[in-house]
CSV table of C-alpha atoms and ligand atoms in Angstrom, one decimal:
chain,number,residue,atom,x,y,z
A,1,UNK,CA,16.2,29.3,-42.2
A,2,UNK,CA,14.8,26.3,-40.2
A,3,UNK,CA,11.4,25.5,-41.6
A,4,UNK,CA,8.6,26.0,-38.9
A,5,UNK,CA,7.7,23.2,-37.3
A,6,UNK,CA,3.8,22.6,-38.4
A,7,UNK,CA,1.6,21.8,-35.1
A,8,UNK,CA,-0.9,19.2,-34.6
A,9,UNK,CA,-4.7,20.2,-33.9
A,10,UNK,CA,-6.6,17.9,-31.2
A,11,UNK,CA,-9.6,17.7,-29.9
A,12,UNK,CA,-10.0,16.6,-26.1
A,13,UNK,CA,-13.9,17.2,-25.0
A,14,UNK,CA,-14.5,19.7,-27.0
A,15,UNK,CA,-11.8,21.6,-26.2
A,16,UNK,CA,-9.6,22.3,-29.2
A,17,UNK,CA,-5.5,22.7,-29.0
A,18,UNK,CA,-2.3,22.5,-31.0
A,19,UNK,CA,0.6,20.6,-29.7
A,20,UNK,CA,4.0,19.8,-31.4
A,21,UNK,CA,4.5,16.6,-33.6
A,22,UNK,CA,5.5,13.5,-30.7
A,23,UNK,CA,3.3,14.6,-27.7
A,24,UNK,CA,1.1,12.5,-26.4
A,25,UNK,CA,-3.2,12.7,-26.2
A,26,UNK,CA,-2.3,12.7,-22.1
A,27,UNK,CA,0.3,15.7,-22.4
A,28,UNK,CA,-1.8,17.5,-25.0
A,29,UNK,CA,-4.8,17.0,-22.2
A,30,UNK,CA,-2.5,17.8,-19.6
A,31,UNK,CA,-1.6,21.3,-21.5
A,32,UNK,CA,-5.5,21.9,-21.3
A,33,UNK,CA,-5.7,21.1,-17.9
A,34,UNK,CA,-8.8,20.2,-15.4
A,35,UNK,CA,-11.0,17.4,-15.6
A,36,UNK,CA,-10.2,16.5,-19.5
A,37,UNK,CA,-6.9,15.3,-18.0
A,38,UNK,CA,-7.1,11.2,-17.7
A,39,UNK,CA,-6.3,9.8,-14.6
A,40,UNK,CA,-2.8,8.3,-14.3
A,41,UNK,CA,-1.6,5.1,-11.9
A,42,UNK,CA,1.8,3.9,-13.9
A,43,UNK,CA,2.7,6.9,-16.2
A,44,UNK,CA,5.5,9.5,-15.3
A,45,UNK,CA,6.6,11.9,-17.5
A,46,UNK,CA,10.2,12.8,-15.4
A,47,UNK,CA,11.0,8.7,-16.3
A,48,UNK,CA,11.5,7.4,-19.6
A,49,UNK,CA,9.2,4.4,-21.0
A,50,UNK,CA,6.8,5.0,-18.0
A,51,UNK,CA,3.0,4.3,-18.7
A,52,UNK,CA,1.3,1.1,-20.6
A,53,UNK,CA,1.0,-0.7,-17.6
A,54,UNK,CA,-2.0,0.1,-15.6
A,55,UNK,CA,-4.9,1.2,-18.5
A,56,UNK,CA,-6.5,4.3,-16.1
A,57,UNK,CA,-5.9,6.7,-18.5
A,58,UNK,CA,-7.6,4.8,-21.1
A,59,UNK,CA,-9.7,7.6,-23.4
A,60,UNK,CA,-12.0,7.1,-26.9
A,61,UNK,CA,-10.5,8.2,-29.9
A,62,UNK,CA,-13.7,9.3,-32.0
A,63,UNK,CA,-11.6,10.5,-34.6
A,64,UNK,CA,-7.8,9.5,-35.6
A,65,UNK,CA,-7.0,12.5,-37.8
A,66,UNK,CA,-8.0,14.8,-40.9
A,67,UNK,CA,-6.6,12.4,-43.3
A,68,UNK,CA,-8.9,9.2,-41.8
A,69,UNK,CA,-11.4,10.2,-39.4
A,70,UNK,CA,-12.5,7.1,-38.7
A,71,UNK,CA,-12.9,6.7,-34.9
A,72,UNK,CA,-10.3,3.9,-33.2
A,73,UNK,CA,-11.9,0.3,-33.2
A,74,UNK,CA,-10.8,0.2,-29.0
A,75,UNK,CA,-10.2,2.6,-26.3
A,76,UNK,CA,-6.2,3.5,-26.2
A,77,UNK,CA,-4.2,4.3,-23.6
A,78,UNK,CA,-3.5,8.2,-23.8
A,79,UNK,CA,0.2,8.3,-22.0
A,80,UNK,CA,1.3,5.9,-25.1
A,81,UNK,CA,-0.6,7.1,-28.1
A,82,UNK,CA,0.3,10.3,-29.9
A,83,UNK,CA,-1.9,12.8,-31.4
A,84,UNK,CA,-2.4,13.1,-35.2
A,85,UNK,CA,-3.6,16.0,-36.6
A,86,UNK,CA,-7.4,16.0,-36.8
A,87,UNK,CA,-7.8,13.9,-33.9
A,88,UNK,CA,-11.0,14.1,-31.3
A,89,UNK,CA,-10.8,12.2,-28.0
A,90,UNK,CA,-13.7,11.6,-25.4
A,91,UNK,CA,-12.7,11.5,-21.7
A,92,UNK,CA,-15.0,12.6,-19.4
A,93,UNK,CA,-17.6,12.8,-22.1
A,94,UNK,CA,-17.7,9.3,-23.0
A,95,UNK,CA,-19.8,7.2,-21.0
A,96,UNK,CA,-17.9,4.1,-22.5
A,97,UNK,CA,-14.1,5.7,-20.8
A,98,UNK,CA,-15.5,6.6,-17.8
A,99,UNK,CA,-17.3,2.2,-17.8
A,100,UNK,CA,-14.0,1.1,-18.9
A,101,UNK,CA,-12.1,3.0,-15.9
A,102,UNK,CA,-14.6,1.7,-13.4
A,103,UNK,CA,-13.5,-2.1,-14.8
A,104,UNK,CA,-9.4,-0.7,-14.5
A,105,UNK,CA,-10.5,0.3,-10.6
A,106,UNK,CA,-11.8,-2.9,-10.2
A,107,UNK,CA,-8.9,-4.5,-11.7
A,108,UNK,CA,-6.9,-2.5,-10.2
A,109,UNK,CA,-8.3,-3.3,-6.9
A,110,UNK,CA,-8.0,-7.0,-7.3
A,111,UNK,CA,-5.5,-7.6,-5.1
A,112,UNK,CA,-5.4,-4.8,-3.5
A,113,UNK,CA,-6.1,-4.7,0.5
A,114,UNK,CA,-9.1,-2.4,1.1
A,115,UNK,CA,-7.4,-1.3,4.4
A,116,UNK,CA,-6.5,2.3,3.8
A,117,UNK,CA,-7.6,2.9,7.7
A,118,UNK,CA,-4.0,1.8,8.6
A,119,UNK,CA,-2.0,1.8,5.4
A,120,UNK,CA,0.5,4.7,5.9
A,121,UNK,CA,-0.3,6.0,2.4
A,122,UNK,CA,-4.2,6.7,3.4
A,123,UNK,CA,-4.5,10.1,2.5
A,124,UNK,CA,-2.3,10.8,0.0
A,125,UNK,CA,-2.6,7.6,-2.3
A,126,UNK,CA,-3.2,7.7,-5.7
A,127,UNK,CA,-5.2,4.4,-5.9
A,128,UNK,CA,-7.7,5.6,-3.2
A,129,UNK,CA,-8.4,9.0,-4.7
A,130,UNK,CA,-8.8,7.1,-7.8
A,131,UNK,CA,-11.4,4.2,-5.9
A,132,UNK,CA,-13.0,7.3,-4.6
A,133,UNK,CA,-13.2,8.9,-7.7
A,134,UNK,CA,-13.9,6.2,-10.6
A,135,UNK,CA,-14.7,3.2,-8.9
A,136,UNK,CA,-17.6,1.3,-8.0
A,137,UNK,CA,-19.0,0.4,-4.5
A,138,UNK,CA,-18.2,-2.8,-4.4
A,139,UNK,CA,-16.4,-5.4,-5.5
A,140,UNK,CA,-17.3,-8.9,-7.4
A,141,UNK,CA,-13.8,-10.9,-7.0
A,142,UNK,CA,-14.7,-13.9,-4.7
A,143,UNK,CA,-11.1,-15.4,-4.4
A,144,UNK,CA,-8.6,-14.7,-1.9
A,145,UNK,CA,-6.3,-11.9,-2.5
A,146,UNK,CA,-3.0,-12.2,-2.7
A,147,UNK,CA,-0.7,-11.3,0.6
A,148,UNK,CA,2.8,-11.2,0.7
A,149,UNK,CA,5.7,-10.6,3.9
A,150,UNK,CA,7.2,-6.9,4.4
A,151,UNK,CA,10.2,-7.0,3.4
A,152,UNK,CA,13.0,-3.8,4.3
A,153,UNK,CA,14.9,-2.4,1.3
A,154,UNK,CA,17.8,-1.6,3.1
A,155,UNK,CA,17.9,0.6,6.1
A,156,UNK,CA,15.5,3.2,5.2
A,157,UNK,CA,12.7,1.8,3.1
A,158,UNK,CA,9.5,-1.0,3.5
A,159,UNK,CA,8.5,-3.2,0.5
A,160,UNK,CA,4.9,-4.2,1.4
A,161,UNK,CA,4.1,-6.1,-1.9
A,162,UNK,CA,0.4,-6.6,-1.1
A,163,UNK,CA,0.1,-3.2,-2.1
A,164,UNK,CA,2.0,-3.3,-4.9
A,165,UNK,CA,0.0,-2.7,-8.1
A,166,UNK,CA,2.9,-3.3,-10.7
A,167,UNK,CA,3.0,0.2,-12.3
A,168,UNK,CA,7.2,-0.1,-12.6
A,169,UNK,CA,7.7,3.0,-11.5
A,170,UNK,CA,10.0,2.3,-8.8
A,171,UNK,CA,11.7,-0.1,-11.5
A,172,UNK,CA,12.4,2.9,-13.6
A,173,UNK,CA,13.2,5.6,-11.1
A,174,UNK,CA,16.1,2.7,-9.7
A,175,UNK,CA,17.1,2.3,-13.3
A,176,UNK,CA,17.1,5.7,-14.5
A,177,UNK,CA,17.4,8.1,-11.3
A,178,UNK,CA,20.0,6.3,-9.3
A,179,UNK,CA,21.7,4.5,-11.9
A,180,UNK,CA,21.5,1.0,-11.5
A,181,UNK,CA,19.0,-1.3,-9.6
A,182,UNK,CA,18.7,-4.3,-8.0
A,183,UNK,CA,15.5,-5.1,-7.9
A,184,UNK,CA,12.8,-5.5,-10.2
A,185,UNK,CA,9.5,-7.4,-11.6
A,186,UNK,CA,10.0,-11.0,-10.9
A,187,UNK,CA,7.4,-13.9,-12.6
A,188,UNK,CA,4.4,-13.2,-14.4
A,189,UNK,CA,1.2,-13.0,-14.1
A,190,UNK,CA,-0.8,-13.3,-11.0
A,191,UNK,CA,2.9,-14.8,-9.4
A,192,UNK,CA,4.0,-11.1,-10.5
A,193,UNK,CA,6.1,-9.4,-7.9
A,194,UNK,CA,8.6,-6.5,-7.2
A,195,UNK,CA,11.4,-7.9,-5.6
A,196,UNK,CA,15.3,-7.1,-4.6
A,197,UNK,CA,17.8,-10.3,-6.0
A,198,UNK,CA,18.6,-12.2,-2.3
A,199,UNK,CA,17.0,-9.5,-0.4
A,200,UNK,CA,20.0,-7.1,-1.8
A,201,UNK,CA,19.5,-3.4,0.2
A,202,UNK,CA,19.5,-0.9,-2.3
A,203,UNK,CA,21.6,1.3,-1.0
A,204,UNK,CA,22.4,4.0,-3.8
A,205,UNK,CA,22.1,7.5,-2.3
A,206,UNK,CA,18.9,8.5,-4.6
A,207,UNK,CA,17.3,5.4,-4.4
A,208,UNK,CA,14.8,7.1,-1.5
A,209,UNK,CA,13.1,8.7,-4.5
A,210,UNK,CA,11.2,5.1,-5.0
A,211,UNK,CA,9.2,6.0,-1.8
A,212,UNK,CA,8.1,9.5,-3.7
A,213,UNK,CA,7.1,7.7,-7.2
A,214,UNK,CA,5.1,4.8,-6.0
A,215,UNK,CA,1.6,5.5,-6.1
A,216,UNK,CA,0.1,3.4,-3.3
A,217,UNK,CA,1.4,2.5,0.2
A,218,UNK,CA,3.7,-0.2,-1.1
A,219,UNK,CA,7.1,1.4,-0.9
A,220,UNK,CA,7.3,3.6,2.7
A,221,UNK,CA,10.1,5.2,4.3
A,222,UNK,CA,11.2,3.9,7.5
A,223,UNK,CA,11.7,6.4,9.5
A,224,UNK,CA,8.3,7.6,9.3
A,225,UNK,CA,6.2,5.3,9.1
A,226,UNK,CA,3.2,5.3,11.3
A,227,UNK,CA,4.6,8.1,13.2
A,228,UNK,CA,1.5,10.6,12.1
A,229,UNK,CA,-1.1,10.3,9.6
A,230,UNK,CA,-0.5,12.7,6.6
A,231,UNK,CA,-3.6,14.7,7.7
A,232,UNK,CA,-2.1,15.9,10.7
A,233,UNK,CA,1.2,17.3,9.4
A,234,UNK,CA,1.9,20.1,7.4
A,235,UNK,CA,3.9,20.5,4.6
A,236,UNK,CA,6.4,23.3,4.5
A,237,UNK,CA,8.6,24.1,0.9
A,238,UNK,CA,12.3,24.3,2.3
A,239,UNK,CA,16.4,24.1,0.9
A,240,UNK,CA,19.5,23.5,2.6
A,241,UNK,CA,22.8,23.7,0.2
A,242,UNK,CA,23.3,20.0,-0.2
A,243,UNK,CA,26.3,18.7,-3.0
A,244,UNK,CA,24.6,16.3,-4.0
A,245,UNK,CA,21.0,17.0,-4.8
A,246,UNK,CA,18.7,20.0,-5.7
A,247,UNK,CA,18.3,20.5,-2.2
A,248,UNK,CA,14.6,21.4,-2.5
A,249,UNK,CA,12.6,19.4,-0.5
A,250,UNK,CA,8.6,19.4,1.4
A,251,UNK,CA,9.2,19.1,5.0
A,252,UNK,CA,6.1,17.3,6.8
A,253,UNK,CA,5.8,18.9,9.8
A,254,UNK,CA,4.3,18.3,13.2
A,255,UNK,CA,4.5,21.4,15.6
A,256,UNK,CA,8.5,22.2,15.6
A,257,UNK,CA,9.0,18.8,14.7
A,258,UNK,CA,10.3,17.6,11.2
A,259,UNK,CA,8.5,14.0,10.7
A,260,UNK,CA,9.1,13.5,7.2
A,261,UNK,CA,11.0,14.4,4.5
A,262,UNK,CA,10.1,14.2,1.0
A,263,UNK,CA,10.6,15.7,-2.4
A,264,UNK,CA,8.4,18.4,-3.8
A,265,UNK,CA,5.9,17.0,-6.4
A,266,UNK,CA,3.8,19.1,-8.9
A,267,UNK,CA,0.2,19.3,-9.5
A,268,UNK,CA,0.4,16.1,-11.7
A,269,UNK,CA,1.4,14.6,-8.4
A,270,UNK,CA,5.0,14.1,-9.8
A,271,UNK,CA,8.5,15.2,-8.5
A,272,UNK,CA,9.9,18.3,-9.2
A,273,UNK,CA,13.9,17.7,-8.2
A,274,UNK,CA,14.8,14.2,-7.4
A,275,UNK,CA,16.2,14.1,-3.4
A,276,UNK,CA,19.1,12.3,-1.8
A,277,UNK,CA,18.5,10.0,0.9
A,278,UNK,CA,20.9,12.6,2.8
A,279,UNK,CA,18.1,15.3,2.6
A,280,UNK,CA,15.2,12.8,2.6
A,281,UNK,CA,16.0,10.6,5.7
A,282,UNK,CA,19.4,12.4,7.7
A,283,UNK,CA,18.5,15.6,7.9
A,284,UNK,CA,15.0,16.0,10.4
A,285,UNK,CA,16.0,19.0,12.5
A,286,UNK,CA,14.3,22.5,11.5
A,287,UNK,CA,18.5,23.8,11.4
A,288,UNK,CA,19.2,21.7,8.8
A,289,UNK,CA,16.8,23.7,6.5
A,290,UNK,CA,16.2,27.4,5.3
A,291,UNK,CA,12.1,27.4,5.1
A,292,UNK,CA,10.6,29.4,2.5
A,293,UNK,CA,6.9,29.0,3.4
A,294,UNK,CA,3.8,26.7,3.3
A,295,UNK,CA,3.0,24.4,0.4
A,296,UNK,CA,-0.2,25.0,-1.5
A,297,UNK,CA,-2.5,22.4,-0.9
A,298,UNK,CA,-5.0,21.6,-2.9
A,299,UNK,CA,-8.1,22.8,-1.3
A,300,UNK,CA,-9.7,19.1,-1.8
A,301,UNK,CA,-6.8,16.9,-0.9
A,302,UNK,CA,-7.5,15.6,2.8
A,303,UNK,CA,-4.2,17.4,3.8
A,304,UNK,CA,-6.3,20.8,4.1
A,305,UNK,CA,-8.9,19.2,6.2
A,306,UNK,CA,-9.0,18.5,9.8
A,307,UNK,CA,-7.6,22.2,10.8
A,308,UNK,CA,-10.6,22.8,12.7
A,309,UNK,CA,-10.4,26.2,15.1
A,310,UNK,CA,-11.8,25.2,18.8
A,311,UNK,CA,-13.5,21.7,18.0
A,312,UNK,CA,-15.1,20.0,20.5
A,313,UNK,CA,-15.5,16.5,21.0
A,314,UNK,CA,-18.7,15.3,20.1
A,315,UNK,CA,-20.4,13.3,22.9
A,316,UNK,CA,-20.1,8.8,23.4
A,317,UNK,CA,-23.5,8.3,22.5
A,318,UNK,CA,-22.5,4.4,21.9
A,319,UNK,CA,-22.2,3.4,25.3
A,320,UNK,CA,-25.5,5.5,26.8
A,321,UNK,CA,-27.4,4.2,24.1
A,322,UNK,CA,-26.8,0.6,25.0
A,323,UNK,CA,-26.9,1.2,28.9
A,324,UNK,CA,-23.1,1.1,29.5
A,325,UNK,CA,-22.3,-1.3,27.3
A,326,UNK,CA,-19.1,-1.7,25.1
A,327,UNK,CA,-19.4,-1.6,21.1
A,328,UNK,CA,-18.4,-4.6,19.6
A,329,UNK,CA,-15.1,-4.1,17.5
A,330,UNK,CA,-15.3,-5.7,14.2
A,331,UNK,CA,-11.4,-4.7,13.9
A,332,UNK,CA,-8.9,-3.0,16.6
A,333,UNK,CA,-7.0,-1.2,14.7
A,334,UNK,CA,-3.8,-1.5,17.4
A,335,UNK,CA,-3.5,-5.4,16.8
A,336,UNK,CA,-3.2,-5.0,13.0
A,337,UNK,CA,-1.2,-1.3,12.9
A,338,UNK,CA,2.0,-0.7,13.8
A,339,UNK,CA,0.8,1.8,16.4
A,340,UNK,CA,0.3,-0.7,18.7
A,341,UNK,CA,0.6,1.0,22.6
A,342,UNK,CA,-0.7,4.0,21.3
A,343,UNK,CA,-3.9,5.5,22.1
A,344,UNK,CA,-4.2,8.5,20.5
A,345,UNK,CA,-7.5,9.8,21.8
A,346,UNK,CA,-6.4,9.3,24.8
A,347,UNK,CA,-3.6,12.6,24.0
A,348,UNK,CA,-4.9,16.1,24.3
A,349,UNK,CA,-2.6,17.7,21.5
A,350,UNK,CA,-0.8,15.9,18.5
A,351,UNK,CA,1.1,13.1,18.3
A,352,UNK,CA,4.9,13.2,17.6
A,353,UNK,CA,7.7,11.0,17.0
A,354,UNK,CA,8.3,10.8,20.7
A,355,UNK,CA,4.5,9.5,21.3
A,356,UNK,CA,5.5,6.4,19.3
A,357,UNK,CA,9.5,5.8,19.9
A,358,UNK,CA,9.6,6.4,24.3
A,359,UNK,CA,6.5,7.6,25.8
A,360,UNK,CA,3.3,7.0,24.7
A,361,UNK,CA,1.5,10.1,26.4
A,362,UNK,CA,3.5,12.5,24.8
A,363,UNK,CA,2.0,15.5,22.6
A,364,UNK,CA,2.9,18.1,20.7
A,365,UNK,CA,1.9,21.7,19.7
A,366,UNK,CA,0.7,23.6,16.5
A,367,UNK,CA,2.8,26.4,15.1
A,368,UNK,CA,1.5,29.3,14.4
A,369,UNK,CA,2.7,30.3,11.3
A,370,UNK,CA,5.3,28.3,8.9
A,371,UNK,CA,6.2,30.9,7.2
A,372,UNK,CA,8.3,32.1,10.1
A,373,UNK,CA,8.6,28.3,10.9
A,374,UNK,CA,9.0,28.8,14.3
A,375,UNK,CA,7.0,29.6,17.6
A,376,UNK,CA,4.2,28.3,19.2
A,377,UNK,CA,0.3,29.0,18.9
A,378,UNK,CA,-1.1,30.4,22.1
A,379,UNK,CA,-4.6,29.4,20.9
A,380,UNK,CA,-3.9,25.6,20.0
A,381,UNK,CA,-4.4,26.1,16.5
A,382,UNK,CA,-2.8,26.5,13.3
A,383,UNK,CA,-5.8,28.0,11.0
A,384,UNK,CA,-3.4,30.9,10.7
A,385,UNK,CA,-2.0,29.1,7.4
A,386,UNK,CA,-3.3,31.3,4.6
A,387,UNK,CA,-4.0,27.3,2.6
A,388,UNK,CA,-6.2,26.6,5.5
A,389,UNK,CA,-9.6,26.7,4.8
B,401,SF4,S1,6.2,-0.9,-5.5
B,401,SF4,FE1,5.0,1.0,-5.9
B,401,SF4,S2,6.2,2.0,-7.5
B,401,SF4,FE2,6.9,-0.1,-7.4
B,401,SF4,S3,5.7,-1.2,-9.0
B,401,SF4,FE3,4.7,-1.5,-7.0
B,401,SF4,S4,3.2,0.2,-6.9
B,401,SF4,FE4,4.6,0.7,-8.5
B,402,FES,S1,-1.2,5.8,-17.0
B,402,FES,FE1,-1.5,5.2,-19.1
B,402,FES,S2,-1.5,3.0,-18.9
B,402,FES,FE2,-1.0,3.6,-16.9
C-alpha cells in the first residue's frame, strides 16, 4: 500500500492549516482564503515559473519550521517559497509586510503613468486596486518617468509599454499557452522592455489570452478599446461550441450589444479556460453565443457600481458660482483619450460601439434581465440584475 503522504502544518495569521509537501505559503494562504491571502501583481498559478518578479506578495516568516523555529532573517516572497512544517507567517498582521508593500506600490508605481482617468484598464486593473489598497498618497520619485510609443501586436492587440510593469506574464502565457512567442523582455534594467523581434504580429490563434493575463492597461484588445468604460458594461457567463477552445467566455455587454469578449477569470482574478482569438475578437453578435446568465461580481469591484435606479443629475453649481464663468481645465480628457469627438454627457442613454465608430450622438439601452439576455427595459434601468446592489 502507498504510504500516506504526511501533510505540512502552517500558520498564516493565526489561522492554522495543513497543506501537501510542495505548496507554496501563497496557495496554502489562498486555501484559507480572505484577507490572509497576499496580494499578487506577477504570480499565476495556470503558468508555469510565474511569480518572483514583482515582490507584492512579500509576507514575514516568524517561524521557518518545528525543526528550526527561528524566524527568516528577510521578508520572502510567498508565490516562491514553500511551507515547512512548523511554519508561522505574518501578513496582514505584520506591520513590517504591510511597510514593505507600501515601498513595492511605490516601486511599482515608479514608472507607472498615474492616469487611470483614461487608461482603458481603469476599473478593473490590478495595479490601481492595489495603489488603492497598499499604497501611499503620494509619491517621492522626482525624475521623469519613462514613456514609450503604442505599438499594435498584430491586428487585434495594443502594446502600450508605459504601463508595462514587467510581471512576464504575457511572456509566459505566449510561451506556454500558444506555444511559441515572439516577443519578450528586451535589455535590463531601467532600459527593460516588452517588445515583439522587428515589430513581428503575434498572430497565433490563442495569443489574445495576453490581453486577459496582464495586470495593468499595458496589453488591450483592439477592438474594444475605448469603446465603454468597464463600469458601464455588464458581464454575462456564455458558450458557443467552438473546435478549438473551451468555448466559455464573459461577454461585456452594453444593452443588446456585445462590446467585449474575454475569458472567464476566478476569484484570484485568473483565467479559468484559455480563449481563442475566434471567440475573443470574431464573434460579437448575441447569436454567436448560448447565455447562461450574469456573472457574479464582487460586490466591491467598481463593475457593481454605477447601476443607479432613476438618478438625477446633480445641478452646475461651477458656473453660477463664478457668475457664468467657465472652470479652468487642468486636463481635457478628449485631447489625450482616444475618445476624441465624443461627448458623452452630452448622450441621454449609453454609449455603444456605434457612438465611437459613425455617429457620435448615438445611445443605447439597458436590458432588463441577462439571464433571458434579450429585451429591453421599459424603465431605463437594469437594477433587475440579482448582482446589483
Ligand atoms: S505587458 Fe502586461 S503582462 Fe506583459 S509584462 Fe507588461 S505588465 Fe506584465
Ligand atoms: S506575486 Fe510574488 S513576487 Fe510577484
Amino acid at each position: 500500500m502507498a504510504e500516506e503522504q504526511k501533510l505540512l502544518k502552517v500558520t498564516i495569521d493565526n489561522i492554522s492549516i495543513e497543506v501537501e509537501p510542495g505548496t507554496t505559503i501563497l496557495m496554502a494562504a489562498r486555501k484559507i482564503g480572505g484577507d490572509v491571502v497576499p496580494p499578487t501583481m506577477c504570480f499565476y498559478s495556470k503558468l508555469k515559473n510565474s511569480g518572483g518578479y514583482c515582490r507584492t506578495c512579500l509576507v514575514r516568516v516568524a517561524a521557518g519550521s518545528t525543526a528550526d523555529p527561528r524566524p527568516m532573517p528577510k521578508l520572502v516572497a510567498s508565490c516562491r517559497t514553500n511551507v515547512m512544517d512548523g511554519m508561522v507567517v505574518e501578513n496582514i498582521t505584520s506591520p513590517a509586510v504591510l511597510e514593505a508593500r507600501k515601498g513595492v506600490v511605490e516601486f511599482l508605481l515608479l514608472n507607472h503613468p498615474l492616469d487611470c482617468p483614461v487608461c482603458d484598464q481603469a476599473g478593473e486593473c490590478d495595479l490601481q486596486d492595489l495603489g488603492y489598497e497598499h499604497g501611499s498618497e503620494g509619491t517621492r520619485y522626482e525624475f521623469k518617468r519613462r514613456t514609450f510609443e503604442r505599438i499594435d501586436l498584430g491586428p487585434y492587440i495594443q502594446l502600450h509599454m508605459t504601463r508595462c510593469i514587467l510581471c512576464y506574464r504575457c511572456v509566459h502565457t505566449a510561451n506556454q499557452v500558444s506555444g511559441g512567442r515572439d516577443h519578450g523582455v528586451l535589455d535590463r534594467g531601467d532600459h527593460s522592455q516588452i517588445a515583439t523581434y522587428i515589430q513581428k504580429s503575434l498572430d497565433n490563434n490563442l495569443i489574445g489570452n495576453v490581453i486577459d493575463v496582464c495586470p495593468v492597461g499595458a496589453l488591450t484588445d483592439r477592438t474594444f478599446r475605448f469603446k465603454n468604460r468597464v463600469w458601464f458594461t455588464k458581464p454575462v457567463e456564455a458558450h458557443c461550441a467552438c473546435d478549438k477552445c473551451s468555448g466559455k467566455v464573459r461577454l461585456w455587454m452594453r444593452g443588446d450589444e456585445v462590446l467585449r469578449v474575454t475569458a472567464r477569470k476566478d476569484q484570484w482574478g485568473e483565467v479559468e479556460d484559455w480563449i481563442c482569438n475566434t471567440c475573443r475578437f470574431d464573434r460579437k453578435k448575441m447569436t454567436d453565443w448560448v447565455i447562461e446568465g450574469p456573472t457574479k461580481v464582487n460586490r466591491h469591484s467598481v463593475i457593481s457600481q454605477g447601476h443607479y435606479v432613476h438618478s438625477v443629475k446633480p445641478k452646475e453649481t461651477f458656473s453660477a458660482i463664478m457668475k457664468g464663468r467657465k472652470p479652468k481645465l487642468m486636463m481635457d480628457i478628449h485631447t489625450v483619450s482616444e475618445i476624441n469627438n465624443v461627448e458623452l454627457s452630452e448622450i441621454n442613454g449609453p454609449a455603444t460601439g456605434k457612438t465611437f465608430d459613425e455617429d457620435p450622438h448615438a445611445m443605447g439601452y439597458n436590458v432588463t434581465d441577462v439571464k433571458i439576455g434579450v429585451g429591453r427595459n421599459a424603465q431605463g434601468t437594469d437594477s433587475t440584475n440579482p448582482n446589483t446592489p
